[in-house]
Tab-separated table of C-alpha atoms in Angstrom:
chain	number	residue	atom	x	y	z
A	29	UNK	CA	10.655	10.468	28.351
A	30	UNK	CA	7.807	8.870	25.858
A	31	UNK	CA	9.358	10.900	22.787
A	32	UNK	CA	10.915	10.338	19.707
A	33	UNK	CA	13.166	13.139	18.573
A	34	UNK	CA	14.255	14.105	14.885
A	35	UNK	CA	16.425	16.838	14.055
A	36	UNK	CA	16.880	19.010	11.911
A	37	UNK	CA	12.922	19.345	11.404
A	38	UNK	CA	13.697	20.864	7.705
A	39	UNK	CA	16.575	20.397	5.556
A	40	UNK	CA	17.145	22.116	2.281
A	41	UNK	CA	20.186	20.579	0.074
A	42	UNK	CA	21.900	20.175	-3.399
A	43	UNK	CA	22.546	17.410	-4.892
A	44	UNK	CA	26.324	17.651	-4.708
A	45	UNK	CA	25.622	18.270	-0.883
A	46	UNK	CA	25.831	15.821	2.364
A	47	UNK	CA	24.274	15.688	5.126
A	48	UNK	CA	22.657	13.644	7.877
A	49	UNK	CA	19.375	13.593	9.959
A	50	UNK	CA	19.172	12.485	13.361
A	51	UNK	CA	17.012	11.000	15.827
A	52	UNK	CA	17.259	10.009	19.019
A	53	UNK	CA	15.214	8.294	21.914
A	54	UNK	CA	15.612	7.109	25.511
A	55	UNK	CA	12.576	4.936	26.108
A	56	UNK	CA	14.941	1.757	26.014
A	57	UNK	CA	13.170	0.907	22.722
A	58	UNK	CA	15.720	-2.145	21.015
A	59	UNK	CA	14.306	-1.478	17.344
A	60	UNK	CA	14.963	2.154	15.327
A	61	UNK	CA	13.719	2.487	12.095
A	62	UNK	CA	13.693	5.406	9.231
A	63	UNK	CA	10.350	5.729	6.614
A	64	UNK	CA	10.038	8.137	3.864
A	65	UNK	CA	6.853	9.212	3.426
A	66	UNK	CA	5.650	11.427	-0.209
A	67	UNK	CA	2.656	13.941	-0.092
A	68	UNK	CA	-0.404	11.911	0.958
A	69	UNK	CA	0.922	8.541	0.186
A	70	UNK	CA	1.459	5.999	3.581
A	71	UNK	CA	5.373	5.883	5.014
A	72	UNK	CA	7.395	3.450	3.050
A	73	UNK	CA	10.023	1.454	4.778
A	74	UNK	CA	13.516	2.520	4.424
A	75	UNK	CA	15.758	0.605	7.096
A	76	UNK	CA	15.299	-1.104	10.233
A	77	UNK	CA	17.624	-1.843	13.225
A	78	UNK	CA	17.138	-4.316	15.928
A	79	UNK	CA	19.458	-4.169	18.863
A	80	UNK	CA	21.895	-1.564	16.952
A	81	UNK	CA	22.197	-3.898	13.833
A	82	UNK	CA	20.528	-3.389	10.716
A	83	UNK	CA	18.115	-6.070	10.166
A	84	UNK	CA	15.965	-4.680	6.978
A	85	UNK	CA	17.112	-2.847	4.219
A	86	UNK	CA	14.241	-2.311	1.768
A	87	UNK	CA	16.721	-1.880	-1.149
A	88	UNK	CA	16.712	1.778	-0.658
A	89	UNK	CA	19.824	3.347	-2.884
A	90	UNK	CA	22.756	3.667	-1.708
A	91	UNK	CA	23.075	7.610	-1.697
A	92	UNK	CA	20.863	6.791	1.732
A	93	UNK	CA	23.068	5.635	4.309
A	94	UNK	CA	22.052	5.181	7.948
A	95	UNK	CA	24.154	4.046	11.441
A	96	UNK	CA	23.324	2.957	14.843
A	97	UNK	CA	26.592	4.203	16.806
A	98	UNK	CA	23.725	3.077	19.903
A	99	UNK	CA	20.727	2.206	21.247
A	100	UNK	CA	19.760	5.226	21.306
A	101	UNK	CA	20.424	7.086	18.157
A	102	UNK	CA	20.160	6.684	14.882
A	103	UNK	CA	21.094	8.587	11.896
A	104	UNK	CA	20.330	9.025	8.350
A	105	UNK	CA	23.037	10.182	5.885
A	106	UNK	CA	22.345	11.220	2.801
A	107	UNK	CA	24.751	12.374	-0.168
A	108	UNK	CA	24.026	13.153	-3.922
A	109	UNK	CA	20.348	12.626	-3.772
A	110	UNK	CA	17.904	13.640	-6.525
A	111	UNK	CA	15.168	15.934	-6.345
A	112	UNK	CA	12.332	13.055	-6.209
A	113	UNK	CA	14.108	11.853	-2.712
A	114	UNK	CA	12.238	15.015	-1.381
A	115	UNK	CA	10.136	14.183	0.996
A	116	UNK	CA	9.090	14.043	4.577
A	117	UNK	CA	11.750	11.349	6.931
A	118	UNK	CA	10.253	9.781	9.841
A	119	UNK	CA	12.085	7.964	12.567
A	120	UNK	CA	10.527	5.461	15.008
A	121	UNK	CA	11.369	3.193	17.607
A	122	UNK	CA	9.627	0.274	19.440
A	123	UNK	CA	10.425	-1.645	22.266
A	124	UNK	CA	11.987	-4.706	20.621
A	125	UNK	CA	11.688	-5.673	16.809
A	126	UNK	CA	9.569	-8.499	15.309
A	127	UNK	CA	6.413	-6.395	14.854
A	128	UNK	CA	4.788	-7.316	18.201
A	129	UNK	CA	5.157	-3.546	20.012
A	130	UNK	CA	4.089	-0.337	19.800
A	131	UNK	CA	5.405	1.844	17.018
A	132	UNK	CA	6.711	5.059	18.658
A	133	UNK	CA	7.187	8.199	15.480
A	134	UNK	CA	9.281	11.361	15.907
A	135	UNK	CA	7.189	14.461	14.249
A	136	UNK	CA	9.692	13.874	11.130
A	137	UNK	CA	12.556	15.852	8.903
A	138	UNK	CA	11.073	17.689	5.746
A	139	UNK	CA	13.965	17.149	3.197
A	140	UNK	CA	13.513	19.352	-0.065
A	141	UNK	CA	16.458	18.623	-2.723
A	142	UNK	CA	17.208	20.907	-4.957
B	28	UNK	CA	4.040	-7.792	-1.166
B	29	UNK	CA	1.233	-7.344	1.643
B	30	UNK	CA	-1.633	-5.311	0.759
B	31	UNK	CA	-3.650	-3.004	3.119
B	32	UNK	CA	-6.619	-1.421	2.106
B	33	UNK	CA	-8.313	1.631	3.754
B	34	UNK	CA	-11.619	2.841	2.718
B	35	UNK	CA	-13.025	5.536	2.062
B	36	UNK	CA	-10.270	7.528	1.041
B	37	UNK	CA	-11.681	10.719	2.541
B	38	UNK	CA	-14.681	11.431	4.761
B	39	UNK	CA	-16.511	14.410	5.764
B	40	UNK	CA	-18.641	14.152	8.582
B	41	UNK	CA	-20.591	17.103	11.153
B	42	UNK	CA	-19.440	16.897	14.778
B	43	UNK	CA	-21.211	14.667	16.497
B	44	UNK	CA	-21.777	12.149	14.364
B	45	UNK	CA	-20.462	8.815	15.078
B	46	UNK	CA	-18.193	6.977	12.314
B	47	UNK	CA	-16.635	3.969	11.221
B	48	UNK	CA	-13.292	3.424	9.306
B	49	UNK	CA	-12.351	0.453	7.191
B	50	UNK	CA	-8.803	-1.327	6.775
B	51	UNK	CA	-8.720	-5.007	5.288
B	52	UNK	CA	-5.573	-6.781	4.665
B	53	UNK	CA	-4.850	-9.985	2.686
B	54	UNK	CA	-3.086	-12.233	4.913
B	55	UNK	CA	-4.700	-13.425	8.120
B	56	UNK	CA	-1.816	-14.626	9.906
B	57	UNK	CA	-0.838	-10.952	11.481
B	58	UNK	CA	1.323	-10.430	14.562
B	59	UNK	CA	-1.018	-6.912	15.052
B	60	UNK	CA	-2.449	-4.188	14.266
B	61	UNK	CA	-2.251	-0.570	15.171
B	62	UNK	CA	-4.222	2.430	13.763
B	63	UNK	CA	-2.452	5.679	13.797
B	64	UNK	CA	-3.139	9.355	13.129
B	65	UNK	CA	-1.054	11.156	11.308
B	66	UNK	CA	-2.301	15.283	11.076
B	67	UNK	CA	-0.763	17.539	7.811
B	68	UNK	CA	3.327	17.428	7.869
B	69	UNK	CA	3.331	16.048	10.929
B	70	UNK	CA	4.495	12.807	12.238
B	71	UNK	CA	2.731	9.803	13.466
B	72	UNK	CA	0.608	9.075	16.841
B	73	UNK	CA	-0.002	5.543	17.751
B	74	UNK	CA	-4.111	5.597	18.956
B	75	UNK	CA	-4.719	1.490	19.392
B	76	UNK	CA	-2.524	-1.968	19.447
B	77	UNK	CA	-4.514	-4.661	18.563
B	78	UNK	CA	-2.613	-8.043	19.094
B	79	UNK	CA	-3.329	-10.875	17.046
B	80	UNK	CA	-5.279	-12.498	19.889
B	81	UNK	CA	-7.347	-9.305	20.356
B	82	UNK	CA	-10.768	-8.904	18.946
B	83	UNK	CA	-11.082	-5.133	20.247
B	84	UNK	CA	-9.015	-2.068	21.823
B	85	UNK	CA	-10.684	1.002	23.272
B	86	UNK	CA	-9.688	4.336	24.656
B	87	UNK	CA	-11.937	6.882	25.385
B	88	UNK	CA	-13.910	7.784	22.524
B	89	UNK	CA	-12.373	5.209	20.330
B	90	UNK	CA	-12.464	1.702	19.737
B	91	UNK	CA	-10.543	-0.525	17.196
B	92	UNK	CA	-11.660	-4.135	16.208
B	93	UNK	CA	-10.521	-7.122	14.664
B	94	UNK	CA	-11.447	-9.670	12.414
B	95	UNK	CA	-8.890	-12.050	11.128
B	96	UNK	CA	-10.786	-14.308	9.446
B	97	UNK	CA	-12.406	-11.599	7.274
B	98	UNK	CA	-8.620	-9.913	7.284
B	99	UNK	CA	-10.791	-6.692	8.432
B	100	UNK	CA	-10.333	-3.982	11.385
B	101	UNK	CA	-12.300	-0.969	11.814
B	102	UNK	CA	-11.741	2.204	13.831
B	103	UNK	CA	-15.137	3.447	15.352
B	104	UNK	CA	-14.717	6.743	16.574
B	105	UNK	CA	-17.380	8.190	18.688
B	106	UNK	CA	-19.207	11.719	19.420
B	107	UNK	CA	-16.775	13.553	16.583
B	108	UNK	CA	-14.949	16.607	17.076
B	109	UNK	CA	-13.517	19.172	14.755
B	110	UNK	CA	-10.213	18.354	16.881
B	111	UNK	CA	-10.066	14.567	15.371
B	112	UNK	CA	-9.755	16.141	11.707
B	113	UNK	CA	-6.322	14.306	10.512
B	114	UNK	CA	-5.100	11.518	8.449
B	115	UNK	CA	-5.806	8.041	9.841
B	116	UNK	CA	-3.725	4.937	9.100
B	117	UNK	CA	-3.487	1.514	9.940
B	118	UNK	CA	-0.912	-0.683	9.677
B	119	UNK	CA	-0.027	-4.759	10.023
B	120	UNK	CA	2.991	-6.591	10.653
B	121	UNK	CA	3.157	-10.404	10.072
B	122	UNK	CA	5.091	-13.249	12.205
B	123	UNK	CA	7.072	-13.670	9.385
B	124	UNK	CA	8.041	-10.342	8.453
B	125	UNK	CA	9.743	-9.399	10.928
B	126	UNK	CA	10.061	-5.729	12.025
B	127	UNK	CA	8.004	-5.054	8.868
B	128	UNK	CA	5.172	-2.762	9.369
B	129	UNK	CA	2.658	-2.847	6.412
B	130	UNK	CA	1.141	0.949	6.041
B	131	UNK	CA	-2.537	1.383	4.423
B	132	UNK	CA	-3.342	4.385	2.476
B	133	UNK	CA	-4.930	6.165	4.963
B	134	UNK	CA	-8.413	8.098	5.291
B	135	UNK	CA	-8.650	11.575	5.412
B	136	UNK	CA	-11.005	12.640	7.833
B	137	UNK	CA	-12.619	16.221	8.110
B	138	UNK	CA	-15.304	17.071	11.171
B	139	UNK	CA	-17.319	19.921	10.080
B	140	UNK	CA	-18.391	22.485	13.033
């Protein structure tokens, strides 16, 4: 298995709403991480975990909240967000962190707030 | 905050034709580089790794250099095809960054038939 899966792969909410996106791999990869990425702008860094413990947090707001519950999954929960945190979610995963491997994306979770 | 630079923004070329893509970066002391394509609402696909110790990568039809000193890497892509139409990126992490990943601003390529 070489893939990195995201689910749902579009989301519609409110802004009173909550809910959570989800990705999952099973390449053994040690580092998860979640970009948000705007129409034709590069991803932007939102979190990064190495070895199921968050080891960047790119001062994203707090109505983004992810987890590790393994080394294999990792989730993105998100609760009262505005309409500008519309915008396409990608996970990734490589095989350990410090920036020396392979980035590895899932195809990504289209968010629209409403 | 890192910079990386990609240039041109957009490029239309005919099939066939051979073409180069730019990315320069301001610090030389990178961990690597990878160049990625990225096709409309879609995620992204890793093409080439380029360690630090690297000067070049190829695979098939592509190859990606590097120049460290000149904090430049090009993509050279060979013998276009309408099929390699899609966003290209490159992106740079640094030994001191971490899991960082530095994202360019990608070029938008288009193969014309």
């Amino acid at each position: 298995d070489t893939e990195v899966t995201q689910t749902p792969k579009h989301l519609v909410m409110g802004m009173t709403n909550k809910k959570s996106l989800k990705c999952e791999q099973h390449m053994g990869h040690r580092a998860m991480y979640w970009y948000k990425q705007k129409a034709k702008k590069p991803p932007e860094l939102m979190f990064v975990y190495s070895y199921e413990k968050l080891s960047i947090n790119e001062s994203v707001p707090s109505r983004f909240s992810p987890e590790c519950p393994n080394s294999s999954l990792l989730n993105l929960h998100l609760h009262a967000l505005q309409p500008e945190d519309s915008a396409l979610y990608l996970c990734a995963s490589s095989r350990s962190g410090g920036g020396a491997n392979v980035l590895t994306f899932g195809a990504g979770s289209r968010l629209t707030v409403l | 905050k890192q910079e990386v630079t990609q240039i041109p923004a957009a490029l239309s070329v005919p099939e066939g034709e051979n073409l180069v893509l730019n990315c320069s970066f301001t610090d030389s002391a990178i961990y690597n580089l990878q160049w990625f394509r990225q096709d409309p609402g879609k995620g992204l696909t890793s093409l080439l790794l380029i360690q630090s110790s690297q000067r070049e990568q190829t695979s098939g039809r592509l190859n990606a250099s590097l120049d460290k000193s000149s904090g430049r890497s090009t993509l050279y892509i060979a013998a276009s095809q309408p099929g390699d139409s899609a966003t290209y990126l490159c992106a740079v992490s640094y030994r001191n960054t971490g899991n960082q990943f530095y994202f360019g601003t990608g070029t938008s390529l288009t193969v014309i038939p």
